[in-house]
Coordinates of C-alpha atoms in Angstrom, one line a residue:
X1 CA 96.9 95.3 89.1
X2 CA 96.8 91.5 88.7
X3 CA 97.9 89.7 91.9
X4 CA 98.7 86.2 93.0
X5 CA 96.4 84.0 94.9
X6 CA 97.0 83.0 98.6
X7 CA 97.7 79.4 97.4
X8 CA 100.7 80.8 95.5
X9 CA 99.2 80.1 92.1
X10 CA 99.5 83.0 89.6
X11 CA 97.2 84.0 86.8
X12 CA 98.0 82.0 83.7
X13 CA 99.3 85.0 81.9
X14 CA 101.7 85.9 84.7
X15 CA 105.4 85.3 83.8
X16 CA 107.4 87.2 86.4
X17 CA 106.5 88.1 90.0
X18 CA 107.0 91.6 91.2
X19 CA 106.8 93.0 94.7
X20 CA 104.6 96.2 94.9
X21 CA 103.9 98.4 97.9
X22 CA 100.2 98.4 98.3
X23 CA 99.8 99.8 101.9
X24 CA 101.5 102.1 104.3
X25 CA 101.0 103.5 107.8
X26 CA 102.8 105.1 110.7
X27 CA 102.5 105.8 114.4
X28 CA 104.2 108.0 116.8
X29 CA 103.9 108.5 120.6
X30 CA 101.7 111.1 122.1
X31 CA 104.4 113.0 123.9
X32 CA 106.5 115.6 122.0
X33 CA 109.9 116.7 123.4
X34 CA 111.1 120.0 121.9
X35 CA 114.7 121.3 122.0
X36 CA 113.6 123.7 124.7
X37 CA 112.4 120.8 126.8
X38 CA 115.8 119.2 126.4
X39 CA 117.6 122.3 127.4
X40 CA 115.9 122.2 130.8
X41 CA 118.0 119.2 131.9
X42 CA 120.9 119.1 129.3
X43 CA 123.4 121.8 128.6
X44 CA 122.1 122.7 125.1
X45 CA 119.7 125.0 123.3
X46 CA 117.3 125.0 120.4
X47 CA 119.6 127.1 118.3
X48 CA 122.6 124.9 119.0
X49 CA 120.7 121.6 118.2
X50 CA 119.0 123.0 115.1
X51 CA 122.1 124.5 113.6
X52 CA 124.0 121.2 113.8
X53 CA 121.2 118.7 113.1
X54 CA 118.1 120.4 111.7
X55 CA 116.0 118.9 114.5
X56 CA 113.4 120.9 116.4
X57 CA 111.5 118.2 118.2
X58 CA 111.0 114.5 118.6
X59 CA 108.4 112.1 119.9
X60 CA 109.0 110.2 123.1
X61 CA 107.2 107.0 124.2
X62 CA 105.4 107.1 127.5
X63 CA 105.0 104.2 130.0
X64 CA 102.1 102.7 128.1
X65 CA 103.8 102.8 124.7
X66 CA 106.5 100.5 123.4
X67 CA 108.2 99.3 120.2
X68 CA 105.5 96.6 119.8
X69 CA 102.5 98.9 120.4
X70 CA 103.8 101.5 117.9
X71 CA 104.6 98.7 115.4
X72 CA 101.0 97.3 115.9
X73 CA 99.4 100.7 115.3
X74 CA 101.5 101.4 112.1
X75 CA 100.6 97.9 110.9
X76 CA 96.9 98.5 111.4
X77 CA 97.1 101.7 109.3
X78 CA 99.0 99.9 106.5
X79 CA 96.3 97.2 106.4
X80 CA 93.6 99.8 106.1
X81 CA 95.3 101.4 103.1
X82 CA 96.0 98.0 101.5
X83 CA 92.4 96.9 102.3
X84 CA 93.5 93.4 103.1
X85 CA 93.0 91.1 106.1
X86 CA 95.7 90.1 108.6
X87 CA 95.1 86.5 107.5
X88 CA 96.2 87.5 104.0
X89 CA 99.7 88.0 105.3
X90 CA 102.4 85.4 104.8
X91 CA 105.3 87.1 106.6
X92 CA 105.8 89.9 109.2
X93 CA 109.3 91.4 109.6
X94 CA 110.1 94.1 112.2
X95 CA 113.3 96.0 111.7
X96 CA 114.4 97.4 115.1
X97 CA 117.4 98.1 117.3
X98 CA 115.1 98.4 120.3
X99 CA 113.0 95.2 120.3
X100 CA 110.3 94.5 122.9
X101 CA 112.3 91.5 124.1
X102 CA 115.5 89.7 123.1
X103 CA 112.9 87.0 122.5
X104 CA 110.0 86.6 121.6
X105 CA 110.4 88.8 118.6
X106 CA 108.5 92.1 118.4
X107 CA 107.2 90.7 115.0
X108 CA 105.7 87.7 116.8
X109 CA 103.8 90.0 119.2
X110 CA 102.4 92.0 116.3
X111 CA 101.5 88.8 114.5
X112 CA 99.5 87.7 117.6
X113 CA 97.8 91.0 118.1
X114 CA 96.7 91.3 114.5
X115 CA 95.5 87.7 114.3
X116 CA 97.8 87.1 111.4
X117 CA 97.9 83.4 112.3
X118 CA 99.1 82.3 108.8
X119 CA 102.2 84.5 108.8
X120 CA 105.7 83.8 109.9
X121 CA 107.3 86.5 112.0
X122 CA 110.8 87.6 112.9
X123 CA 112.9 90.7 113.9
X124 CA 115.8 92.0 111.8
X125 CA 118.7 93.9 113.3
X126 CA 120.6 96.2 111.0
X127 CA 120.2 99.5 113.0
X128 CA 119.1 102.5 110.9
X129 CA 119.5 100.5 107.7
X130 CA 117.1 97.8 109.0
X131 CA 114.0 98.8 107.2
X132 CA 115.6 98.7 103.7
X133 CA 117.2 95.3 104.7
X134 CA 113.8 94.0 105.8
X135 CA 112.1 95.3 102.7
X136 CA 114.7 93.5 100.5
X137 CA 114.2 90.2 102.4
X138 CA 110.4 90.4 101.9
X139 CA 110.5 91.4 98.3
X140 CA 113.0 88.7 97.4
X141 CA 110.7 86.1 99.1
X142 CA 107.8 87.4 97.0
X143 CA 109.8 87.3 93.7
X144 CA 111.0 83.8 94.6
X145 CA 107.4 82.6 95.0
X146 CA 107.7 81.5 98.6
X147 CA 105.2 84.2 99.8
X148 CA 102.6 86.5 98.3
X149 CA 102.1 89.2 100.9
X150 CA 104.4 90.7 103.6
X151 CA 104.1 93.3 106.3
X152 CA 107.4 95.1 106.9
X153 CA 107.7 97.4 109.8
X154 CA 110.4 99.7 111.1
X155 CA 109.8 100.5 114.8
X156 CA 111.9 102.0 117.6
X157 CA 111.8 103.4 121.1
X158 CA 115.3 104.9 121.0
X159 CA 114.5 107.0 124.1
X160 CA 114.9 103.8 126.1
X161 CA 118.5 103.3 125.2
X162 CA 119.8 106.9 125.4
X163 CA 122.1 108.3 128.1
X164 CA 120.1 111.4 128.8
X165 CA 123.2 113.1 130.1
X166 CA 125.2 112.6 126.9
X167 CA 124.5 115.7 124.8
X168 CA 126.1 114.1 121.7
X169 CA 123.4 111.5 121.4
X170 CA 120.3 112.3 123.5
X171 CA 119.5 115.4 121.3
X172 CA 119.3 113.3 118.1
X173 CA 116.8 110.5 118.6
X174 CA 113.1 109.9 118.8
X175 CA 110.5 107.1 118.8
X176 CA 108.0 105.9 116.2
X177 CA 107.1 103.3 113.7
X178 CA 106.3 103.0 110.0
X179 CA 105.0 100.0 108.0
X180 CA 104.4 99.0 104.5
X181 CA 102.7 96.0 102.9
X182 CA 104.2 94.3 99.9
X183 CA 102.2 92.0 97.6
X184 CA 103.0 89.9 94.6
X185 CA 101.9 91.1 91.2
X186 CA 102.5 90.3 87.6
X187 CA 102.5 94.0 86.8
X188 CA 106.1 95.2 86.2
X189 CA 107.5 97.6 88.8
X190 CA 107.6 97.7 92.5
X191 CA 111.0 96.9 94.1
X192 CA 113.5 97.1 91.2
X193 CA 116.9 96.7 93.0
X194 CA 118.6 96.6 96.4
X195 CA 122.1 97.2 97.6
X196 CA 123.0 95.9 101.1
X197 CA 126.4 96.5 102.5
X198 CA 128.3 96.3 105.9
X199 CA 131.6 97.2 107.4
X200 CA 131.9 95.5 110.8
X201 CA 135.3 97.1 111.4
X202 CA 133.4 100.3 112.3
X203 CA 131.1 98.5 114.8
X204 CA 132.6 100.5 117.7
X205 CA 131.6 103.8 116.1
X206 CA 127.9 103.4 116.9
X207 CA 127.0 100.7 119.4
X208 CA 124.6 99.5 122.1
X209 CA 126.2 96.6 124.1
X210 CA 123.8 93.9 125.3
X211 CA 124.0 90.8 127.4
X212 CA 126.1 89.0 124.8
X213 CA 128.8 91.6 125.0
X214 CA 132.3 90.3 125.6
X215 CA 132.6 92.6 128.6
X216 CA 129.1 92.1 130.0
X217 CA 130.0 89.6 132.7
X218 CA 133.1 91.4 133.9
X219 CA 132.3 95.1 134.0
X220 CA 128.7 95.3 132.9
X221 CA 130.0 97.6 130.2
X222 CA 130.3 97.3 126.5
X223 CA 132.9 98.4 123.9
X224 CA 135.0 101.4 124.9
X225 CA 133.5 101.4 128.3
X226 CA 130.0 102.3 127.1
X227 CA 127.1 101.3 129.4
X228 CA 125.2 98.2 128.9
X229 CA 122.0 98.8 126.9
X230 CA 123.1 102.5 126.3
X231 CA 124.2 104.0 123.0
X232 CA 127.7 105.3 122.3
X233 CA 128.5 107.1 119.1
X234 CA 131.6 108.7 117.5
X235 CA 129.6 111.4 115.8
X236 CA 132.2 112.9 113.5
X237 CA 133.3 109.5 112.2
X238 CA 129.7 108.4 111.6
X239 CA 129.0 111.7 109.8
X240 CA 131.9 111.1 107.4
X241 CA 130.8 107.5 106.8
X242 CA 127.2 108.5 106.1
X243 CA 128.0 111.3 103.6
X244 CA 130.1 108.8 101.6
X245 CA 127.9 105.8 101.5
X246 CA 124.6 107.5 100.8
X247 CA 125.6 108.8 97.3
X248 CA 127.6 105.6 96.5
X249 CA 124.8 103.2 97.3
X250 CA 122.1 105.2 95.6
X251 CA 124.2 105.2 92.4
X252 CA 124.8 101.5 92.7
X253 CA 121.1 100.7 93.2
X254 CA 120.2 102.9 90.2
X255 CA 122.7 101.1 88.0
X256 CA 121.3 97.7 89.0
X257 CA 117.8 98.9 88.3
X258 CA 118.7 100.4 85.0
X259 CA 117.7 103.9 86.1
X260 CA 119.7 107.1 85.8
X261 CA 120.2 109.0 89.0
X262 CA 118.6 112.0 87.2
X263 CA 115.4 109.9 86.7
X264 CA 114.9 109.4 90.5
X265 CA 111.9 111.5 91.4
X266 CA 112.3 111.4 95.2
X267 CA 115.0 110.2 97.6
X268 CA 113.8 109.0 100.9
X269 CA 116.8 108.7 103.2
X270 CA 117.3 107.7 106.8
X271 CA 116.5 110.9 108.8
X272 CA 119.7 111.2 110.8
X273 CA 120.9 114.8 110.2
X274 CA 119.9 117.4 107.8
X275 CA 123.6 118.2 107.0
X276 CA 124.1 114.6 105.9
X277 CA 121.2 114.9 103.5
X278 CA 122.5 118.1 102.1
X279 CA 126.0 116.7 101.5
X280 CA 124.5 113.6 99.8
X281 CA 122.4 115.7 97.5
X282 CA 125.5 117.6 96.4
X283 CA 127.5 114.4 95.7
X284 CA 124.6 112.9 93.7
X285 CA 124.0 116.2 91.8
X286 CA 120.4 116.1 92.8
X287 CA 118.4 119.2 94.0
X288 CA 117.9 119.0 97.7
X289 CA 114.2 119.5 97.0
X290 CA 114.2 115.9 95.7
X291 CA 115.2 114.7 99.2
X292 CA 112.4 114.0 101.6
X293 CA 113.2 115.4 105.0
X294 CA 111.1 115.4 108.2
X295 CA 114.0 115.2 110.6
X296 CA 113.0 118.6 112.0
X297 CA 109.8 117.1 113.5
X298 CA 110.8 113.5 114.4
X299 CA 114.6 113.5 114.9
X300 CA 116.4 110.2 114.2
X301 CA 114.0 107.3 114.7
X302 CA 116.5 104.7 113.4
X303 CA 114.8 101.9 111.5
X304 CA 111.4 103.7 111.6
X305 CA 112.7 106.9 109.9
X306 CA 112.4 105.8 106.3
X307 CA 108.9 104.3 106.5
X308 CA 107.7 107.4 108.5
X309 CA 109.2 109.7 105.8
X310 CA 107.6 107.5 103.1
X311 CA 104.2 107.9 104.7
X312 CA 104.5 111.6 104.9
X313 CA 105.8 111.9 101.3
X314 CA 102.7 110.0 100.1
X315 CA 100.4 112.2 102.2
X316 CA 102.0 115.3 100.8
X317 CA 101.4 114.0 97.2
X318 CA 105.2 113.9 96.5
X319 CA 104.9 110.4 95.0
X320 CA 103.0 109.7 91.7
X321 CA 102.3 106.6 89.7
X322 CA 105.4 105.3 87.9
X323 CA 107.8 107.6 89.9
X324 CA 111.2 106.2 90.7
X325 CA 111.8 106.3 94.5
X326 CA 115.2 105.8 96.1
X327 CA 115.3 104.6 99.8
X328 CA 118.7 104.8 101.5
X329 CA 119.6 103.9 105.1
X330 CA 122.9 103.9 107.0
X331 CA 123.8 103.3 110.6
X332 CA 125.3 101.0 113.2
X333 CA 127.1 97.8 112.0
X334 CA 128.3 99.7 110.2
X335 CA 125.6 99.0 107.7
X336 CA 124.1 100.8 104.7
X337 CA 121.4 99.9 102.1
X338 CA 119.7 101.4 99.1
X339 CA 116.6 100.4 97.1
X340 CA 114.9 101.6 94.0
X341 CA 111.1 101.3 93.7
X342 CA 109.0 102.1 90.8
X343 CA 105.7 103.2 92.3
X344 CA 102.9 101.4 90.5
X345 CA 99.6 101.6 92.4
X346 CA 96.6 103.9 92.5
X347 CA 97.1 107.4 93.8
X348 CA 96.4 107.7 97.6
X349 CA 93.2 109.6 96.9
X350 CA 91.9 106.6 95.0
X351 CA 92.5 104.2 97.8
X352 CA 89.1 103.3 99.2
X353 CA 89.0 100.5 101.8
X354 CA 85.8 98.6 101.6
X355 CA 83.5 98.8 104.6
X356 CA 83.1 95.1 104.8
X357 CA 86.9 94.5 105.0
X358 CA 87.2 97.2 107.6
X359 CA 84.7 95.5 109.7
X360 CA 86.3 92.1 109.2
X361 CA 89.7 93.5 110.2
X362 CA 88.3 94.9 113.5
X363 CA 86.6 91.6 114.2
X364 CA 89.9 89.8 113.6
X365 CA 91.7 92.2 116.1
X366 CA 89.0 91.3 118.7
X367 CA 89.4 87.6 118.0
X368 CA 93.2 88.0 118.3
X369 CA 92.8 89.2 121.9
X370 CA 90.4 86.5 122.8
X371 CA 92.5 83.8 121.1
X372 CA 95.7 84.8 122.8
X373 CA 94.1 85.0 126.2
X374 CA 92.4 81.7 125.7
X375 CA 95.6 79.9 124.7
X376 CA 97.5 81.3 127.7
X377 CA 94.7 80.2 130.0
X378 CA 94.7 76.7 128.5
X379 CA 98.4 76.4 128.9
X380 CA 98.2 77.4 132.6
X381 CA 95.4 75.0 133.2
X382 CA 97.2 72.1 131.4
X383 CA 100.4 72.9 133.4
X384 CA 98.5 72.7 136.7
X385 CA 96.9 69.4 135.7
X386 CA 100.2 68.0 134.8
X387 CA 101.6 69.1 138.2
X388 CA 98.7 67.4 140.0
X389 CA 99.3 64.2 138.1
X390 CA 103.0 64.2 138.8

């Protein structure tokens, strides 16, 4: 696959820039919480949860894990598969509803830890649709010629914003991160089309109020009396919304890409609820076997769910060269998004990272730690010197 140089100069024969997925990786916390574990402190059961959602377990971040640490681990795995250096990256986007901070962005922390010092970095907030939104932003930048390589991450610690006494929400969500690397190429394929949509009138159906909430200063509560920094959801309304928009947006993305729905080899949807996926498959007229589903093991990991499912689909050899892949997300906002990708790189079994690049990456990670600490130390020293001179 012919690619573009870091300088932005293409090979002479190149006419059009395409954004291809060249690397992928995922990370989940160490701790597993099963439905039986949940039933020890919530009025529920494994049978009740599985029958309504298809979920058996989820991963929950411990005290030493966070949105940023999970994102960093997923990014490292993606760099290994792509066999490129952090300094080759021009942009890092983290899609998340549970950022490490309001600011600095989670993406900036990952950029620092990777030593990707030539990359811009920002977080994107579009809830469970966020990963597809972020992938669209990065691929458009590549096609426009402003960047050549981007790291796109979906990362969440949903367990931190759940009301663990609310049976309607706490049974659904889990933590994790997934990442992909996009790179410019003259080879046709990669991201073919995207459909991004929003309906803010449904914002109260799925929400997490924050410090900017209109009610925050008066009652420390958000819309409809929901708690600050805690999720509230109108489950039945969200279910109806999701089953409608999944099929509609996939059809629209296929039309833009010039691909028939029947030509889609695999649909990788946001992993919210198995019943939603089954309903969407019926509406699209696609065999449910063409829908990637791992909600049973991970629950709903919001913006992380699509890249995690993508990584598992690749690992299971469910994606082959030139396959058409549909990604579709839906969630708070209300937002929804679909994307069609024509897979166009070597099979996973043929991805062999060079030993030299692997060593160089690990050196850069060590340099990143030293560099960050050194800069912080210099800032503190300079601040004390200024104070003494004042």
